[in-house]
Tab-separated table of C-alpha atoms in Angstrom:
chain	number	residue	atom	x	y	z
A	1342	SER	CA	62.165	-10.467	155.402
A	1343	ARG	CA	65.399	-8.527	156.112
A	1344	ALA	CA	64.697	-6.179	153.235
A	1345	ALA	CA	61.908	-4.502	155.135
A	1346	PRO	CA	64.193	-1.838	156.820
A	1347	LEU	CA	65.224	-0.443	153.434
A	1348	PRO	CA	62.178	1.821	152.875
A	1349	ALA	CA	62.585	3.256	156.404
A	1350	ALA	CA	66.182	4.130	155.729
A	1351	MET	CA	65.112	5.776	152.502
A	1352	ALA	CA	62.385	7.705	154.284
A	1353	ALA	CA	64.952	9.043	156.786
A	1354	PRO	CA	67.884	10.511	154.803
A	1355	PRO	CA	71.221	10.802	156.429
A	1356	LEU	CA	72.105	13.997	158.260
A	1357	PRO	CA	74.213	15.565	155.460
A	1358	ALA	CA	71.016	15.710	153.411
A	1359	ARG	CA	69.885	18.568	155.760
A	1360	ARG	CA	72.757	20.730	154.227
A	1361	TRP	CA	71.624	23.031	151.563
A	1362	PRO	CA	73.798	24.805	149.026
A	1363	LEU	CA	73.830	28.479	150.007
A	1364	PRO	CA	70.382	29.813	148.919
A	1365	LEU	CA	69.935	33.062	147.078
A	1366	PRO	CA	68.697	35.315	148.478
A	1367	ALA	CA	70.361	34.641	151.759
A	1368	ALA	CA	70.019	35.885	155.370
A	1369	GLU	CA	72.544	38.738	155.080
A	1370	PRO	CA	70.176	41.281	153.489
A	1371	LEU	CA	67.642	40.699	156.220
A	1372	LEU	CA	70.241	41.173	158.979
A	1373	PHE	CA	71.380	44.276	157.201
A	1374	LEU	CA	67.980	45.859	157.119
A	1375	ALA	CA	67.251	44.952	160.832
A	1376	THR	CA	70.656	46.322	161.935
A	1377	LEU	CA	70.089	49.518	159.881
A	1378	SER	CA	66.837	50.047	161.722
A	1379	LEU	CA	68.342	49.389	165.116
A	1380	GLY	CA	71.469	51.433	164.368
A	1381	LEU	CA	69.343	54.427	163.475
A	1382	GLN	CA	67.058	54.039	166.437
A	1383	GLY	CA	69.530	53.771	169.365
A	1384	PRO	CA	71.466	57.016	169.173
A	1385	LEU	CA	68.395	58.952	168.016
A	1386	ALA	CA	66.322	57.781	170.973
A	1387	THR	CA	69.075	58.613	173.446
A	1388	GLN	CA	69.477	62.095	172.048
A	1389	TYR	CA	65.755	62.585	172.012
A	1390	LEU	CA	65.623	61.642	175.603
A	1391	TRP	CA	68.406	64.080	176.357
A	1392	ASP	CA	66.733	67.009	174.652
A	1393	ARG	CA	63.261	66.190	175.840
A	1394	LEU	CA	64.140	65.617	179.499
A	1395	GLY	CA	66.592	68.554	179.444
A	1396	ALA	CA	63.852	70.859	178.060
A	1397	GLU	CA	61.422	69.751	180.740
A	1398	ARG	CA	64.001	70.884	183.348
A	1399	GLY	CA	65.079	74.075	181.598
A	1400	TYR	CA	68.415	72.754	180.563
A	1401	SER	CA	69.838	73.564	177.065
A	1402	GLY	CA	72.240	70.687	176.405
A	1403	PRO	CA	75.208	70.423	174.055
A	1404	ASN	CA	72.976	69.506	171.201
A	1405	THR	CA	71.743	73.152	171.082
A	1406	THR	CA	74.432	75.197	172.648
A	1407	GLY	CA	77.372	73.525	171.000
A	1408	PRO	CA	80.628	72.206	172.468
A	1409	ALA	CA	81.869	75.595	173.515
A	1410	GLY	CA	79.017	75.998	176.015
A	1411	CYS	CA	79.432	72.522	177.376
A	1412	GLY	CA	83.192	72.337	177.808
A	1413	ASN	CA	83.727	75.220	180.183
A	1414	SER	CA	84.422	74.701	183.801
A	1415	SER	CA	80.983	75.931	184.967
A	1416	ALA	CA	79.218	73.563	182.631
A	1417	ALA	CA	81.447	70.727	183.735
A	1418	THR	CA	80.142	71.059	187.267
A	1419	ASP	CA	76.559	72.120	186.400
A	1420	PRO	CA	74.274	70.194	188.654
A	1421	LEU	CA	71.323	70.557	186.260
A	1422	ARG	CA	73.365	68.956	183.456
A	1423	GLN	CA	74.329	66.046	185.754
A	1424	GLU	CA	70.735	65.641	186.637
A	1425	VAL	CA	69.761	65.253	183.004
A	1426	GLU	CA	72.598	62.773	182.403
A	1427	VAL	CA	71.290	60.624	185.339
A	1428	LEU	CA	67.698	60.880	184.105
A	1429	VAL	CA	68.627	59.775	180.563
A	1430	SER	CA	70.777	56.897	181.915
A	1431	HIS	CA	67.858	55.769	184.181
A	1432	TRP	CA	65.220	56.022	181.433
A	1433	ASN	CA	67.536	53.938	179.163
A	1434	LEU	CA	67.906	51.479	182.001
A	1435	CYS	CA	64.132	51.161	182.500
A	1436	ILE	CA	63.276	50.875	178.825
A	1437	ASN	CA	65.985	48.337	178.064
A	1438	LEU	CA	65.282	46.304	181.137
A	1439	GLY	CA	61.584	46.074	180.280
A	1440	GLY	CA	62.259	44.922	176.638
A	1441	PHE	CA	65.028	42.478	177.305
A	1442	PHE	CA	63.381	40.950	180.328
A	1443	VAL	CA	60.458	40.016	178.140
A	1444	GLY	CA	62.777	39.022	175.318
A	1445	VAL	CA	64.665	36.446	177.464
A	1446	PHE	CA	61.524	34.292	177.494
A	1447	SER	CA	60.293	34.964	173.997
A	1448	VAL	CA	63.603	34.223	172.259
A	1449	THR	CA	64.113	30.882	174.033
A	1450	LEU	CA	60.531	30.025	173.052
A	1451	PHE	CA	60.782	30.873	169.314
A	1452	GLY	CA	64.326	29.608	168.808
A	1453	PRO	CA	63.665	25.850	169.318
A	1454	TRP	CA	60.231	26.217	167.677
A	1455	SER	CA	62.025	27.304	164.458
A	1456	ASP	CA	63.775	23.901	164.351
A	1457	SER	CA	60.429	22.403	163.488
A	1458	VAL	CA	58.423	25.018	161.657
A	1459	GLY	CA	61.385	26.661	159.945
A	1460	ARG	CA	63.556	29.797	160.372
A	1461	ARG	CA	61.256	32.251	158.373
A	1462	PRO	CA	58.507	32.566	161.006
A	1463	ALA	CA	61.206	33.318	163.601
A	1464	LEU	CA	62.494	36.049	161.305
A	1465	ILE	CA	59.110	37.567	160.326
A	1466	LEU	CA	57.806	38.026	163.850
A	1467	PRO	CA	60.753	39.981	165.348
A	1468	ALA	CA	61.043	42.177	162.280
A	1469	LEU	CA	57.391	43.014	162.557
A	1470	GLY	CA	57.830	43.828	166.292
A	1471	MET	CA	60.617	46.154	165.488
A	1472	ALA	CA	58.366	47.940	163.053
A	1473	LEU	CA	55.654	48.195	165.737
A	1474	GLN	CA	58.219	49.707	168.146
A	1475	ALA	CA	59.352	52.310	165.631
A	1476	ALA	CA	55.668	53.258	164.978
A	1477	ILE	CA	55.121	53.864	168.718
A	1478	TYR	CA	58.358	55.933	168.972
A	1479	LEU	CA	57.051	58.061	166.085
A	1480	LEU	CA	53.786	58.589	167.831
A	1481	VAL	CA	55.630	59.718	170.934
A	1482	MET	CA	57.636	62.240	168.993
A	1483	TYR	CA	54.606	63.552	166.861
A	1484	LEU	CA	52.243	63.851	169.847
A	1485	GLN	CA	54.803	64.788	172.468
A	1486	LEU	CA	53.636	61.899	174.687
A	1487	HIS	CA	55.430	60.977	177.829
A	1488	VAL	CA	58.719	59.235	177.282
A	1489	ALA	CA	57.210	56.246	179.311
A	1490	TYR	CA	55.521	55.147	176.105
A	1491	PHE	CA	58.984	54.232	174.735
A	1492	LEU	CA	58.845	51.366	177.326
A	1493	LEU	CA	55.555	50.132	175.846
A	1494	GLY	CA	57.049	49.925	172.369
A	1495	ARG	CA	60.146	48.092	173.751
A	1496	VAL	CA	58.046	45.479	175.624
A	1497	LEU	CA	55.899	44.788	172.589
A	1498	SER	CA	59.013	44.312	170.459
A	1499	GLY	CA	60.403	42.043	173.134
A	1500	LEU	CA	57.252	39.907	173.131
A	1501	MET	CA	57.836	39.178	169.439
A	1502	GLY	CA	61.445	38.169	169.889
A	1503	ASP	CA	63.119	41.622	169.246
A	1504	TYR	CA	66.436	41.946	167.494
A	1505	ASN	CA	68.108	39.150	169.433
A	1506	LEU	CA	65.772	36.642	167.737
A	1507	ILE	CA	66.754	37.964	164.332
A	1508	LEU	CA	70.422	37.480	165.199
A	1509	ALA	CA	69.760	33.930	166.464
A	1510	SER	CA	67.726	32.915	163.511
A	1511	CYS	CA	70.171	34.332	161.010
A	1512	PHE	CA	73.136	32.551	162.636
A	1513	ALA	CA	71.031	29.301	162.737
A	1514	TYR	CA	70.324	29.905	159.095
A	1515	VAL	CA	74.086	30.126	158.320
A	1516	ALA	CA	74.642	26.872	160.327
A	1517	ASP	CA	71.983	25.216	158.169
A	1518	THR	CA	73.707	26.170	155.003
A	1519	SER	CA	77.441	25.909	155.726
A	1520	ASP	CA	79.992	23.254	156.587
A	1521	LYS	CA	82.335	23.318	159.594
A	1522	ARG	CA	85.370	24.387	157.736
A	1523	ALA	CA	83.850	27.529	156.424
A	1524	ARG	CA	81.569	28.307	159.311
A	1525	THR	CA	83.903	30.706	161.228
A	1526	PHE	CA	84.329	32.950	158.224
A	1527	ARG	CA	80.626	32.665	157.273
A	1528	VAL	CA	79.703	33.814	160.776
A	1529	ALA	CA	82.213	36.654	160.499
A	1530	VAL	CA	80.578	37.711	157.178
A	1531	LEU	CA	77.217	37.754	158.832
A	1532	GLU	CA	78.620	39.942	161.666
A	1533	ALA	CA	80.248	42.218	159.096
A	1534	CYS	CA	76.713	42.932	157.849
A	1535	LEU	CA	76.123	44.317	161.368
A	1536	GLY	CA	79.033	46.760	160.911
A	1537	THR	CA	78.162	47.817	157.462
A	1538	ALA	CA	74.546	48.616	158.344
A	1539	GLY	CA	75.453	50.197	161.677
A	1540	MET	CA	78.064	52.448	160.050
A	1541	LEU	CA	75.646	53.680	157.440
A	1542	ALA	CA	72.957	54.238	160.034
A	1543	SER	CA	75.374	56.139	162.317
A	1544	ILE	CA	76.717	58.544	159.660
A	1545	GLY	CA	73.480	59.016	157.782
A	1546	GLY	CA	71.281	59.194	160.850
A	1547	ALA	CA	73.530	61.804	162.531
A	1548	GLN	CA	73.623	64.038	159.564
A	1549	TRP	CA	69.935	63.657	158.832
A	1550	ARG	CA	69.022	64.311	162.498
A	1551	LYS	CA	71.170	67.465	162.461
A	1552	ALA	CA	69.427	68.729	159.350
A	1553	GLN	CA	65.810	67.718	159.972
A	1554	GLY	CA	65.362	66.614	163.654
A	1555	TYR	CA	64.235	63.241	164.875
A	1556	ILE	CA	60.961	62.410	163.089
A	1557	ASN	CA	62.199	61.995	159.491
A	1558	PRO	CA	65.083	59.598	160.436
A	1559	PHE	CA	62.667	57.578	162.423
A	1560	TRP	CA	60.501	57.118	159.308
A	1561	LEU	CA	63.508	55.297	157.869
A	1562	VAL	CA	63.716	53.151	161.019
A	1563	LEU	CA	60.108	52.100	160.406
A	1564	ALA	CA	60.729	51.558	156.637
A	1565	ALA	CA	63.760	49.364	157.204
A	1566	SER	CA	61.915	47.169	159.705
A	1567	LEU	CA	58.954	46.748	157.385
A	1568	ALA	CA	61.311	45.911	154.554
A	1569	ALA	CA	63.047	43.202	156.664
A	1570	THR	CA	59.569	41.743	157.438
A	1571	LEU	CA	58.610	41.586	153.719
A	1572	TYR	CA	61.925	40.205	152.766
A	1573	ALA	CA	61.606	37.358	155.332
A	1574	ALA	CA	58.030	36.725	154.302
A	1575	PHE	CA	58.364	36.754	150.468
A	1576	CYS	CA	62.053	36.515	149.475
A	1577	LEU	CA	64.025	34.384	151.880
A	1578	GLN	CA	64.224	30.712	151.183
A	1579	GLU	CA	63.636	28.193	154.017
A	1580	SER	CA	66.783	26.501	155.387
A	1581	VAL	CA	64.979	23.855	157.445
A	1582	LYS	CA	64.252	21.094	154.915
A	1583	GLN	CA	62.126	18.731	156.920
A	1584	GLN	CA	59.517	21.114	158.401
A	1585	LYS	CA	56.822	19.915	160.602
A	1586	PRO	CA	53.994	21.503	162.662
A	1587	ALA	CA	54.784	22.188	166.313
A	1588	LYS	CA	53.107	23.745	169.221
A	1589	LEU	CA	54.531	27.154	170.148
A	1590	PHE	CA	53.467	27.447	173.775
A	1591	THR	CA	55.022	24.359	175.331
A	1592	LEU	CA	57.735	23.747	177.871
A	1593	SER	CA	59.514	21.336	175.523
A	1594	HIS	CA	61.182	24.228	173.790
A	1595	TYR	CA	62.807	25.384	177.091
A	1596	LYS	CA	63.690	21.813	177.918
A	1597	ALA	CA	65.558	21.415	174.624
A	1598	VAL	CA	67.838	24.260	175.631
A	1599	TYR	CA	68.298	23.015	179.111
A	1600	LYS	CA	69.221	19.459	177.934
A	1601	LEU	CA	71.893	20.921	175.600
A	1602	TYR	CA	74.042	21.735	178.678
A	1603	THR	CA	73.043	18.800	180.976
A	1604	ALA	CA	73.103	15.753	178.757
A	1605	PRO	CA	75.492	13.241	180.348
A	1606	GLU	CA	77.019	11.930	176.998
A	1607	ASN	CA	80.264	13.446	175.842
A	1608	LEU	CA	80.993	15.256	179.127
A	1609	SER	CA	84.136	16.988	177.760
A	1610	SER	CA	82.187	18.705	174.972
A	1611	ARG	CA	79.431	19.853	177.349
A	1612	ARG	CA	82.105	21.290	179.693
A	1613	LYS	CA	83.716	23.230	176.843
A	1614	LEU	CA	80.215	24.284	175.735
A	1615	ALA	CA	79.564	25.801	179.141
A	1616	LEU	CA	82.983	27.551	179.284
A	1617	TYR	CA	82.674	29.024	175.903
A	1618	THR	CA	79.169	30.186	176.726
A	1619	LEU	CA	80.526	31.920	179.825
A	1620	ALA	CA	83.283	33.596	177.790
A	1621	PHE	CA	80.666	34.663	175.151
A	1622	PHE	CA	78.383	35.988	177.927
A	1623	LEU	CA	81.114	38.156	179.427
A	1624	LEU	CA	82.374	39.461	176.120
A	1625	VAL	CA	78.955	40.408	174.679
A	1626	THR	CA	77.903	41.985	177.989
A	1627	VAL	CA	80.894	44.319	177.784
A	1628	HIS	CA	80.103	45.095	174.138
A	1629	PHE	CA	76.457	45.973	174.922
A	1630	GLY	CA	77.272	47.842	178.099
A	1631	ALA	CA	80.007	49.995	176.476
A	1632	LYS	CA	77.906	50.581	173.337
A	1633	ASP	CA	74.946	51.750	175.564
A	1634	LEU	CA	77.128	54.461	177.157
A	1635	PHE	CA	79.137	55.694	174.204
A	1636	VAL	CA	76.577	58.351	173.159
A	1637	LEU	CA	75.970	59.508	176.625
A	1638	TYR	CA	79.676	59.650	177.349
A	1639	GLU	CA	80.293	61.718	174.251
A	1640	LEU	CA	77.376	64.115	174.977
A	1641	GLY	CA	78.754	65.085	178.416
A	1642	SER	CA	81.680	67.222	179.475
A	1643	PRO	CA	84.593	67.331	178.586
A	1644	LEU	CA	83.891	65.996	175.114
A	1645	CYS	CA	80.506	67.635	174.558
A	1646	TRP	CA	80.134	66.217	170.997
A	1647	ALA	CA	77.402	67.449	168.665
A	1648	ALA	CA	75.271	65.146	166.427
A	1649	ASP	CA	77.789	64.923	163.670
A	1650	LEU	CA	80.642	63.755	165.870
A	1651	ILE	CA	78.352	61.342	167.553
A	1652	GLY	CA	77.556	59.817	164.253
A	1653	TYR	CA	81.191	59.536	163.378
A	1654	GLY	CA	81.917	57.867	166.685
A	1655	SER	CA	79.038	55.405	166.284
A	1656	ALA	CA	80.335	54.627	162.739
A	1657	ALA	CA	83.776	53.930	164.116
A	1658	THR	CA	82.368	51.399	166.622
A	1659	TYR	CA	80.587	49.662	163.622
A	1660	LEU	CA	83.669	49.859	161.414
A	1661	ALA	CA	85.365	47.474	163.832
A	1662	TYR	CA	83.055	44.743	162.376
A	1663	LEU	CA	84.507	45.225	158.903
A	1664	SER	CA	88.188	45.636	160.068
A	1665	SER	CA	87.735	42.548	162.233
A	1666	LEU	CA	86.437	40.516	159.290
A	1667	GLY	CA	89.533	41.419	157.217
A	1668	GLY	CA	91.831	40.824	160.166
A	1669	LEU	CA	90.248	37.414	160.828
A	1670	ARG	CA	90.640	36.399	157.328
A	1671	LEU	CA	94.300	37.340	157.249
A	1672	LEU	CA	95.091	35.880	160.692
A	1673	GLN	CA	93.502	32.562	159.864
A	1674	LEU	CA	96.244	32.031	157.212
A	1675	CYS	CA	98.910	31.714	159.953
A	1676	LEU	CA	97.069	31.227	163.318
A	1677	GLU	CA	94.477	28.958	164.858
A	1678	ASP	CA	91.106	30.521	165.421
A	1679	THR	CA	91.635	30.555	169.214
A	1680	TRP	CA	94.635	32.880	168.948
A	1681	VAL	CA	92.772	35.069	166.510
A	1682	ALA	CA	90.182	35.485	169.257
A	1683	GLU	CA	92.861	36.322	171.724
A	1684	ILE	CA	94.235	39.092	169.504
A	1685	GLY	CA	90.723	40.470	169.148
A	1686	LEU	CA	90.361	40.475	172.958
A	1687	ILE	CA	93.626	42.334	173.389
A	1688	SER	CA	92.443	44.920	170.893
A	1689	ASN	CA	89.224	45.278	172.782
A	1690	ILE	CA	90.799	45.617	176.214
A	1691	SER	CA	93.356	48.207	174.951
A	1692	GLY	CA	90.744	50.314	173.202
A	1693	LEU	CA	88.402	50.432	176.193
A	1694	VAL	CA	91.328	51.515	178.492
A	1695	VAL	CA	92.107	54.405	176.196
A	1696	ILE	CA	88.439	55.435	175.872
A	1697	SER	CA	88.078	55.400	179.669
A	1698	LEU	CA	90.798	58.040	179.839
A	1699	ALA	CA	89.717	60.130	176.833
A	1700	SER	CA	89.254	63.761	177.573
A	1701	THR	CA	89.778	65.100	174.032
A	1702	THR	CA	88.233	64.226	170.637
A	1703	PRO	CA	91.529	62.939	169.130
A	1704	LEU	CA	92.101	60.595	172.103
A	1705	MET	CA	88.471	59.260	171.864
A	1706	PHE	CA	89.000	58.443	168.217
A	1707	THR	CA	92.392	56.883	169.052
A	1708	GLY	CA	90.419	54.504	171.364
A	1709	TYR	CA	88.017	53.684	168.545
A	1710	GLY	CA	90.960	52.981	166.304
A	1711	ILE	CA	92.581	50.524	168.712
A	1712	LEU	CA	89.228	48.568	168.716
A	1713	PHE	CA	89.773	47.623	165.019
A	1714	LEU	CA	90.035	43.964	165.835
A	1715	SER	CA	87.615	43.901	168.792
A	1716	MET	CA	84.942	41.958	167.050
A	1717	ALA	CA	87.181	39.084	165.886
A	1718	ALA	CA	86.526	37.036	169.003
A	1719	THR	CA	82.699	36.737	168.761
A	1720	PRO	CA	82.502	34.829	165.333
A	1721	VAL	CA	85.201	32.446	166.595
A	1722	ILE	CA	83.328	31.679	169.712
A	1723	ARG	CA	80.049	31.160	167.844
A	1724	ALA	CA	81.676	28.821	165.363
A	1725	LYS	CA	83.390	26.814	168.166
A	1726	LEU	CA	79.996	26.475	169.935
A	1727	SER	CA	78.341	25.319	166.767
A	1728	LYS	CA	81.065	22.698	166.203
A	1729	LEU	CA	80.704	21.287	169.683
A	1730	VAL	CA	77.169	20.009	169.043
A	1731	SER	CA	75.763	17.710	166.430
A	1732	GLU	CA	73.827	18.899	163.377
A	1733	THR	CA	70.552	17.946	164.985
A	1734	GLU	CA	71.252	20.287	167.875
A	1735	GLN	CA	72.023	23.428	166.000
A	1736	GLY	CA	68.653	24.942	166.567
A	1737	ALA	CA	68.663	24.386	170.234
A	1738	LEU	CA	72.260	25.706	170.434
A	1739	PHE	CA	71.463	28.999	168.729
A	1740	ALA	CA	68.306	29.305	170.877
A	1741	SER	CA	70.585	29.084	173.905
A	1742	VAL	CA	72.985	31.639	172.450
A	1743	ALA	CA	70.014	33.929	171.745
A	1744	CYS	CA	69.006	33.492	175.377
A	1745	VAL	CA	72.605	34.360	176.461
A	1746	GLU	CA	72.583	37.460	174.231
A	1747	ALA	CA	69.266	38.622	175.675
A	1748	LEU	CA	70.625	38.016	179.134
A	1749	CYS	CA	73.795	39.896	178.211
A	1750	SER	CA	71.728	42.942	177.187
A	1751	LEU	CA	69.734	42.738	180.428
A	1752	VAL	CA	72.832	42.520	182.544
A	1753	ALA	CA	74.716	45.074	180.551
A	1754	THR	CA	71.875	47.623	180.727
A	1755	GLY	CA	71.562	47.062	184.466
A	1756	VAL	CA	75.216	47.170	185.382
A	1757	PHE	CA	76.670	49.740	182.975
A	1758	ASN	CA	73.697	52.209	183.141
A	1759	SER	CA	73.775	52.062	186.899
A	1760	LEU	CA	77.559	52.238	187.164
A	1761	TYR	CA	77.777	55.324	184.927
A	1762	PRO	CA	75.844	57.783	187.095
A	1763	ALA	CA	77.381	56.286	190.279
A	1764	SER	CA	80.917	57.037	188.887
A	1765	LEU	CA	80.408	60.505	187.540
A	1766	HIS	CA	81.847	62.129	190.555
A	1767	PHE	CA	85.308	60.389	190.455
A	1768	MET	CA	85.765	59.017	186.864
A	1769	ARG	CA	83.362	59.344	184.024
A	1770	GLY	CA	85.068	56.622	181.950
A	1771	PHE	CA	85.214	54.108	184.793
A	1772	PRO	CA	82.522	51.784	183.224
A	1773	PHE	CA	84.835	51.340	180.220
A	1774	LEU	CA	87.777	50.580	182.446
A	1775	PHE	CA	85.619	48.072	184.376
A	1776	GLY	CA	84.682	46.421	181.074
A	1777	ALA	CA	88.317	46.082	180.092
A	1778	ILE	CA	89.035	44.239	183.360
A	1779	ILE	CA	86.162	41.938	182.830
A	1780	LEU	CA	87.463	40.936	179.373
A	1781	LEU	CA	90.508	39.409	180.986
A	1782	ILE	CA	88.285	36.514	182.074
A	1783	PRO	CA	87.125	35.349	178.597
A	1784	ALA	CA	90.745	35.688	177.337
A	1785	ALA	CA	91.833	33.326	180.156
A	1786	ILE	CA	88.950	30.913	179.412
A	1787	ILE	CA	89.685	30.636	175.676
A	1788	GLY	CA	93.466	30.340	176.212
A	1789	TRP	CA	92.995	27.633	178.817
A	1790	ILE	CA	90.673	25.593	176.684
A	1791	GLU	CA	93.147	25.649	173.771
A	1792	ILE	CA	96.154	24.654	176.035
A	1793	TRP	CA	94.068	21.924	177.631
A	1794	ASP	CA	93.089	20.484	174.329
A	1795	SER	CA	96.706	20.606	173.086
A	1796	ASN	CA	97.851	18.827	176.235
A	1797	ARG	CA	95.254	16.152	175.731
A	1798	ASP	CA	96.215	15.580	172.071
A	1799	TYR	CA	99.975	15.352	173.104
A	1800	SER	CA	98.960	12.836	175.869
A	1801	HIS	CA	97.072	10.648	173.400
A	1802	PHE	CA	100.167	10.774	171.106
A	1803	SER	CA	102.461	9.754	173.886
A	1804	ASP	CA	100.165	6.842	174.963
A	1805	ALA	CA	100.000	5.664	171.436
A	1806	SER	CA	103.846	5.724	171.094
A	1807	LEU	CA	104.241	3.745	174.278
A	1808	SER	CA	101.691	1.044	173.325
A	1809	PRO	CA	104.327	-1.392	171.804
A	1810	ALA	CA	105.938	-1.719	175.292
A	1811	ASP	CA	102.759	-3.294	176.442
A	1812	GLY	CA	103.227	-6.234	174.091
A	1813	GLY	CA	101.869	-4.741	170.824
A	1814	GLU	CA	103.644	-4.513	167.607
A	1815	GLY	CA	105.596	-1.341	166.838
A	1816	THR	CA	105.118	0.666	163.711
């Protein structure tokens, strides 16, 4: 009679059975294609808004007059130019707010849902949404529609999960197919795909836009999004082994994310989970906020960059992903992951301070160079978050991280795009200085957790060494 539980045990394999050997093809090509699409779209859309809104108000900006016309003293104080800068910043604010506000809810809905039905549906939908957004942008450019239609495309993409859901699903895919020892580097490799695709998009998109305008590069945006959709649908292998049907529109998905941070068991891990999430939120908010303003900052006086320099600048920001990957791998040979993250934060803070003071092209690129390890902190935090929860909670974890990233974009767009026009009259680079100051907080959080853990380990060792005095046998 006691042999009855055996079939049940066989029917429910142990947790390690969920681990797959790394499937081929993997998630990296899909993330590469999605990032290529996004990397092309961002600077092109900002420059299109600049030229379109400037032309409506009779202003010929630096994209047509060149740096010489923008850099003189009269251009630096031109109220019409400042009006165009404010308009572009406000339209970016509205478009991004609309998309990310919708994305906050859709990402947290699709993320836990993918734990049951699999990762592939959560990758197909947002890729298709990005393709739909690119198609609407093309219609705006072809038909000279009002730029408010950009907001429509952004909201539709947000409803389908947007780029943040692709990020979350790809990181969950890596968590499904990697062990804890290799996870930090695997996450860093995935983030390096962001840098490679972004660098190619920045250089190629800038040169292409300079030669042929906006429309032809946007066809590549559409093609890359469609290719990502087809790859997820027909090429990517499923990483969730035990798939089961699940309702999409249910509050249980939101509750799974909520319970991740409120479950009473293992209080210490939950506290660290909340602190690491706060550090991640602040770090990614600064990344998104600074990235949103780089192109606008470079277009204005005194830099007055043309399309080719803007492309090189964007490529330099993405190159930090690759240099951070190499630096992470080397520093892991002699340092704990925590201190690698701290070095990455120092690089980030120093680079933003230099950029905030940049008044010449060499100084601006010096700031970009100092950022060479700025992306080393994010893969460390993602890996530490993943290691704090059990294997059965990985889907809910990355859904919460996706929610945090969407919220980061929302807050970054609101704060930095509002701060930029408000600070033009006293310091154009103030938002970057503000970001550098904010990054001191995650640096303190990460360092404090590491020191706290070290003290606890030492305390346990001391208690163990004193136990013979309590009547036990010594060793």
